[in-house]
Amino acid sequence: MPIRAEIVSQDRSVFEGDVDIVVAPGADGEMGILPHHAPLLTTLKPGVLRVRHSGREELFAISGGVMEVRPDIVTVLADAAERADEIDISRAEEARRRAEVSLQAGLPHDSEAYLAAEAALRRSNLRLNVARRRRDGPRITSGE
Ligand code: ATP
């Protein structure tokens, strides 16, 4: 008996389907959601989200958001989300390079620009990590 999963980002529906489990980067650590899970509403931190269905696992890079769980459906509203095979590696590498340049520019560490560059570096590293893991094949372990 599967559970329905819907992953929606600010600009589009990223995934919709019946799955066996959703493993999401909860604010307090990784959370595995199986069918008939107790209802909950939680924030998600930037990280890897995995869904397993039809005997395979799909990976998504999630830039934070919220997750609502009801017994028959998991809804993820993400700031940004990409399926592993949608990730543009050159774009992520370019974003990482830009972020690294900004971080080395001598900005005050509490300035908005510095904090934005740190967040951009985290997003680009996450995307590169997810894209690389897809190339290397599915894994059961998780992380950013
Ligand atoms: P960039 O500087 O390259 O725009 P970003 O981290 O600022 O990266 P976001 O603001 O997080 O980008 O996302 C904007 C939109 O672009 C979202 O829809 C996101 O899914 C998409 N996106 C960002 N980077 C990539 C990428 N490397 N591959 C595919 N889609 C991406």
PDB file of C-alpha atoms and ligand atoms in Angstrom:
ATOM      1  CA  MET A   1       0.000   0.000   0.000  1.00  0.00           C
ATOM      2  CA  PRO A   2       1.870   3.108  -1.192  1.00  0.00           C
ATOM      3  CA  ILE A   3       1.609   6.701  -0.090  1.00  0.00           C
ATOM      4  CA  ARG A   4       1.064   9.613  -2.453  1.00  0.00           C
ATOM      5  CA  ALA A   5       3.921  12.107  -2.720  1.00  0.00           C
ATOM      6  CA  GLU A   6       3.810  15.577  -4.212  1.00  0.00           C
ATOM      7  CA  ILE A   7       6.867  17.786  -4.417  1.00  0.00           C
ATOM      8  CA  VAL A   8       6.126  21.336  -5.482  1.00  0.00           C
ATOM      9  CA  SER A   9       8.624  24.163  -5.847  1.00  0.00           C
ATOM     10  CA  GLN A  10       7.902  27.884  -6.138  1.00  0.00           C
ATOM     11  CA  ASP A  11       7.575  27.605  -9.913  1.00  0.00           C
ATOM     12  CA  ARG A  12       6.398  24.067 -10.761  1.00  0.00           C
ATOM     13  CA  SER A  13       5.332  20.594  -9.768  1.00  0.00           C
ATOM     14  CA  VAL A  14       8.568  18.596  -9.484  1.00  0.00           C
ATOM     15  CA  PHE A  15       7.217  15.132  -8.623  1.00  0.00           C
ATOM     16  CA  GLU A  16       3.851  13.517  -8.189  1.00  0.00           C
ATOM     17  CA  GLY A  17       3.307   9.805  -7.704  1.00  0.00           C
ATOM     18  CA  ASP A  18       2.656   6.837  -5.435  1.00  0.00           C
ATOM     19  CA  VAL A  19       5.737   5.827  -3.463  1.00  0.00           C
ATOM     20  CA  ASP A  20       6.821   3.337  -0.798  1.00  0.00           C
ATOM     21  CA  ILE A  21       8.743   5.853   1.307  1.00  0.00           C
ATOM     22  CA  VAL A  22       9.794   9.491   1.359  1.00  0.00           C
ATOM     23  CA  VAL A  23      13.036  10.339   3.160  1.00  0.00           C
ATOM     24  CA  ALA A  24      13.277  14.083   3.742  1.00  0.00           C
ATOM     25  CA  PRO A  25      15.856  16.440   5.318  1.00  0.00           C
ATOM     26  CA  GLY A  26      13.864  17.511   8.392  1.00  0.00           C
ATOM     27  CA  ALA A  27      15.026  20.424  10.511  1.00  0.00           C
ATOM     28  CA  ASP A  28      16.127  17.964  13.231  1.00  0.00           C
ATOM     29  CA  GLY A  29      17.528  15.289  10.918  1.00  0.00           C
ATOM     30  CA  GLU A  30      16.459  12.874   8.260  1.00  0.00           C
ATOM     31  CA  MET A  31      12.838  11.715   8.404  1.00  0.00           C
ATOM     32  CA  GLY A  32      11.458   8.588   6.763  1.00  0.00           C
ATOM     33  CA  ILE A  33       7.750   8.759   5.942  1.00  0.00           C
ATOM     34  CA  LEU A  34       5.915   5.491   5.314  1.00  0.00           C
ATOM     35  CA  PRO A  35       2.238   5.003   4.416  1.00  0.00           C
ATOM     36  CA  HIS A  36      -0.134   5.680   7.345  1.00  0.00           C
ATOM     37  CA  HIS A  37       2.363   7.959   9.055  1.00  0.00           C
ATOM     38  CA  ALA A  38       0.895  10.156  11.777  1.00  0.00           C
ATOM     39  CA  PRO A  39      -0.033  13.638  10.534  1.00  0.00           C
ATOM     40  CA  LEU A  40       2.698  16.242  10.911  1.00  0.00           C
ATOM     41  CA  LEU A  41       3.864  19.570   9.605  1.00  0.00           C
ATOM     42  CA  THR A  42       7.582  20.317   9.634  1.00  0.00           C
ATOM     43  CA  THR A  43      10.147  22.569   8.064  1.00  0.00           C
ATOM     44  CA  LEU A  44      12.806  21.076   5.816  1.00  0.00           C
ATOM     45  CA  LYS A  45      16.394  22.223   5.642  1.00  0.00           C
ATOM     46  CA  PRO A  46      18.401  22.277   2.425  1.00  0.00           C
ATOM     47  CA  GLY A  47      19.367  18.716   1.630  1.00  0.00           C
ATOM     48  CA  VAL A  48      18.643  15.548  -0.258  1.00  0.00           C
ATOM     49  CA  LEU A  49      15.103  14.215  -0.491  1.00  0.00           C
ATOM     50  CA  ARG A  50      14.607  10.622  -1.654  1.00  0.00           C
ATOM     51  CA  VAL A  51      11.527   8.762  -2.780  1.00  0.00           C
ATOM     52  CA  ARG A  52      11.445   5.039  -3.417  1.00  0.00           C
ATOM     53  CA  HIS A  53       8.935   3.554  -5.808  1.00  0.00           C
ATOM     54  CA  SER A  54       8.752   0.659  -8.272  1.00  0.00           C
ATOM     55  CA  GLY A  55      11.946  -0.779  -6.771  1.00  0.00           C
ATOM     56  CA  ARG A  56      14.051   2.291  -7.479  1.00  0.00           C
ATOM     57  CA  GLU A  57      15.074   5.442  -5.711  1.00  0.00           C
ATOM     58  CA  GLU A  58      14.849   8.992  -7.025  1.00  0.00           C
ATOM     59  CA  LEU A  59      16.931  11.795  -5.551  1.00  0.00           C
ATOM     60  CA  PHE A  60      15.997  15.463  -5.348  1.00  0.00           C
ATOM     61  CA  ALA A  61      17.963  18.494  -4.212  1.00  0.00           C
ATOM     62  CA  ILE A  62      15.714  20.604  -1.959  1.00  0.00           C
ATOM     63  CA  SER A  63      16.596  24.172  -0.952  1.00  0.00           C
ATOM     64  CA  GLY A  64      14.499  24.065   2.220  1.00  0.00           C
ATOM     65  CA  GLY A  65      10.741  24.316   2.589  1.00  0.00           C
ATOM     66  CA  VAL A  66       7.923  22.644   4.480  1.00  0.00           C
ATOM     67  CA  MET A  67       6.490  19.136   4.488  1.00  0.00           C
ATOM     68  CA  GLU A  68       2.951  18.194   5.421  1.00  0.00           C
ATOM     69  CA  VAL A  69       2.242  14.540   6.144  1.00  0.00           C
ATOM     70  CA  ARG A  70      -1.242  13.061   6.197  1.00  0.00           C
ATOM     71  CA  PRO A  71      -1.881   9.305   6.356  1.00  0.00           C
ATOM     72  CA  ASP A  72      -2.278   8.963   2.581  1.00  0.00           C
ATOM     73  CA  ILE A  73      -0.254  11.895   1.193  1.00  0.00           C
ATOM     74  CA  VAL A  74       3.038  13.705   1.735  1.00  0.00           C
ATOM     75  CA  THR A  75       3.225  17.214   0.346  1.00  0.00           C
ATOM     76  CA  VAL A  76       6.547  19.022   0.091  1.00  0.00           C
ATOM     77  CA  LEU A  77       6.526  22.737  -0.665  1.00  0.00           C
ATOM     78  CA  ALA A  78      10.115  23.586  -1.484  1.00  0.00           C
ATOM     79  CA  ASP A  79      11.802  26.916  -2.098  1.00  0.00           C
ATOM     80  CA  ALA A  80      13.551  25.203  -5.012  1.00  0.00           C
ATOM     81  CA  ALA A  81      13.749  21.526  -5.918  1.00  0.00           C
ATOM     82  CA  GLU A  82      15.342  19.604  -8.748  1.00  0.00           C
ATOM     83  CA  ARG A  83      15.274  15.933  -9.610  1.00  0.00           C
ATOM     84  CA  ALA A  84      18.841  14.635  -9.831  1.00  0.00           C
ATOM     85  CA  ASP A  85      18.731  14.229 -13.608  1.00  0.00           C
ATOM     86  CA  GLU A  86      17.443  17.791 -14.071  1.00  0.00           C
ATOM     87  CA  ILE A  87      20.433  19.371 -12.405  1.00  0.00           C
ATOM     88  CA  ASP A  88      22.541  21.447 -14.750  1.00  0.00           C
ATOM     89  CA  ILE A  89      26.047  20.644 -13.517  1.00  0.00           C
ATOM     90  CA  SER A  90      27.769  23.513 -15.367  1.00  0.00           C
ATOM     91  CA  ARG A  91      25.306  25.985 -13.899  1.00  0.00           C
ATOM     92  CA  ALA A  92      25.878  24.637 -10.391  1.00  0.00           C
ATOM     93  CA  GLU A  93      29.661  24.748 -10.866  1.00  0.00           C
ATOM     94  CA  GLU A  94      29.402  28.341 -12.066  1.00  0.00           C
ATOM     95  CA  ALA A  95      27.190  29.245  -9.074  1.00  0.00           C
ATOM     96  CA  ARG A  96      29.743  27.646  -6.743  1.00  0.00           C
ATOM     97  CA  ARG A  97      32.602  29.556  -8.366  1.00  0.00           C
ATOM     98  CA  ARG A  98      30.708  32.861  -8.009  1.00  0.00           C
ATOM     99  CA  ALA A  99      29.925  32.105  -4.382  1.00  0.00           C
ATOM    100  CA  GLU A 100      33.557  31.253  -3.619  1.00  0.00           C
ATOM    101  CA  VAL A 101      34.747  34.501  -5.218  1.00  0.00           C
ATOM    102  CA  SER A 102      32.267  36.485  -3.086  1.00  0.00           C
ATOM    103  CA  LEU A 103      33.336  34.674   0.076  1.00  0.00           C
ATOM    104  CA  GLN A 104      36.972  35.541  -0.609  1.00  0.00           C
ATOM    105  CA  ALA A 105      36.248  39.211  -1.324  1.00  0.00           C
ATOM    106  CA  GLY A 106      36.820  40.322   2.267  1.00  0.00           C
ATOM    107  CA  LEU A 107      33.173  41.089   3.057  1.00  0.00           C
ATOM    108  CA  PRO A 108      32.174  41.330   6.715  1.00  0.00           C
ATOM    109  CA  HIS A 109      31.029  37.864   7.765  1.00  0.00           C
ATOM    110  CA  ASP A 110      27.732  39.178   9.075  1.00  0.00           C
ATOM    111  CA  SER A 111      26.930  41.154   5.918  1.00  0.00           C
ATOM    112  CA  GLU A 112      23.951  40.220   3.794  1.00  0.00           C
ATOM    113  CA  ALA A 113      26.194  39.618   0.769  1.00  0.00           C
ATOM    114  CA  TYR A 114      28.461  37.233   2.691  1.00  0.00           C
ATOM    115  CA  LEU A 115      25.533  35.272   4.132  1.00  0.00           C
ATOM    116  CA  ALA A 116      23.907  35.106   0.688  1.00  0.00           C
ATOM    117  CA  ALA A 117      27.142  33.770  -0.797  1.00  0.00           C
ATOM    118  CA  GLU A 118      27.346  31.125   1.948  1.00  0.00           C
ATOM    119  CA  ALA A 119      23.787  30.035   1.165  1.00  0.00           C
ATOM    120  CA  ALA A 120      24.536  29.990  -2.587  1.00  0.00           C
ATOM    121  CA  LEU A 121      27.635  27.866  -1.924  1.00  0.00           C
ATOM    122  CA  ARG A 122      25.543  25.380   0.080  1.00  0.00           C
ATOM    123  CA  ARG A 123      22.914  25.184  -2.691  1.00  0.00           C
ATOM    124  CA  SER A 124      25.477  24.644  -5.435  1.00  0.00           C
ATOM    125  CA  ASN A 125      27.392  22.012  -3.433  1.00  0.00           C
ATOM    126  CA  LEU A 126      24.136  20.219  -2.695  1.00  0.00           C
ATOM    127  CA  ARG A 127      23.181  20.191  -6.390  1.00  0.00           C
ATOM    128  CA  LEU A 128      26.587  18.903  -7.401  1.00  0.00           C
ATOM    129  CA  ASN A 129      26.435  16.237  -4.704  1.00  0.00           C
ATOM    130  CA  VAL A 130      22.978  15.041  -5.824  1.00  0.00           C
ATOM    131  CA  ALA A 131      23.958  15.059  -9.509  1.00  0.00           C
ATOM    132  CA  ARG A 132      27.131  13.110  -8.704  1.00  0.00           C
ATOM    133  CA  ARG A 133      25.287  10.537  -6.601  1.00  0.00           C
ATOM    134  CA  ARG A 134      22.914   9.935  -9.473  1.00  0.00           C
ATOM    135  CA  ARG A 135      25.868   9.267 -11.754  1.00  0.00           C
ATOM    136  CA  ASP A 136      27.367   6.900  -9.182  1.00  0.00           C
ATOM    137  CA  GLY A 137      24.075   5.023  -8.785  1.00  0.00           C
ATOM    138  CA  PRO A 138      21.489   4.837  -6.003  1.00  0.00           C
ATOM    139  CA  ARG A 139      22.648   4.716  -2.412  1.00  0.00           C
ATOM    140  CA  ILE A 140      20.809   3.964   0.767  1.00  0.00           C
ATOM    141  CA  THR A 141      22.816   6.428   2.839  1.00  0.00           C
ATOM    142  CA  SER A 142      21.962  10.109   2.868  1.00  0.00           C
ATOM    143  CA  GLY A 143      23.574  13.472   3.535  1.00  0.00           C
ATOM    144  CA  GLU A 144      24.231  16.749   1.860  1.00  0.00           C
TER     145      GLU A 144
HETATM  146  P1  ATP B   1      21.866  30.224  -9.908  1.00  0.00           P
HETATM  147  O1  ATP B   1      22.804  31.280  -9.362  1.00  0.00           O
HETATM  148  O2  ATP B   1      22.542  29.292 -10.871  1.00  0.00           O
HETATM  149  O3  ATP B   1      20.553  30.796 -10.426  1.00  0.00           O
HETATM  150  P2  ATP B   1      20.597  29.668  -7.398  1.00  0.00           P
HETATM  151  O4  ATP B   1      21.054  28.779  -6.287  1.00  0.00           O
HETATM  152  O5  ATP B   1      20.606  31.125  -7.098  1.00  0.00           O
HETATM  153  O6  ATP B   1      21.489  29.291  -8.673  1.00  0.00           O
HETATM  154  P3  ATP B   1      17.832  29.210  -6.967  1.00  0.00           P
HETATM  155  O7  ATP B   1      17.411  30.613  -6.643  1.00  0.00           O
HETATM  156  O8  ATP B   1      18.010  28.264  -5.810  1.00  0.00           O
HETATM  157  O9  ATP B   1      19.151  29.242  -7.863  1.00  0.00           O
HETATM  158  O10 ATP B   1      16.802  28.548  -7.986  1.00  0.00           O
HETATM  159  C1  ATP B   1      16.174  29.292  -9.034  1.00  0.00           C
HETATM  160  C2  ATP B   1      15.550  28.293  -9.982  1.00  0.00           C
HETATM  161  O11 ATP B   1      16.563  27.680 -10.779  1.00  0.00           O
HETATM  162  C3  ATP B   1      14.808  27.154  -9.299  1.00  0.00           C
HETATM  163  O12 ATP B   1      13.712  26.793 -10.107  1.00  0.00           O
HETATM  164  C4  ATP B   1      15.829  26.018  -9.279  1.00  0.00           C
HETATM  165  O13 ATP B   1      15.183  24.754  -9.269  1.00  0.00           O
HETATM  166  C5  ATP B   1      16.574  26.267 -10.580  1.00  0.00           C
HETATM  167  N1  ATP B   1      18.008  25.883 -10.527  1.00  0.00           N
HETATM  168  C6  ATP B   1      19.006  26.504  -9.866  1.00  0.00           C
HETATM  169  N2  ATP B   1      20.194  25.939 -10.112  1.00  0.00           N
HETATM  170  C7  ATP B   1      19.946  24.885 -10.926  1.00  0.00           C
HETATM  171  C8  ATP B   1      20.779  23.885 -11.547  1.00  0.00           C
HETATM  172  N3  ATP B   1      22.107  23.824 -11.348  1.00  0.00           N
HETATM  173  N4  ATP B   1      20.181  22.984 -12.352  1.00  0.00           N
HETATM  174  C9  ATP B   1      18.853  23.019 -12.571  1.00  0.00           C
HETATM  175  N5  ATP B   1      18.022  23.934 -12.027  1.00  0.00           N
HETATM  176  C10 ATP B   1      18.549  24.860 -11.212  1.00  0.00           C
END
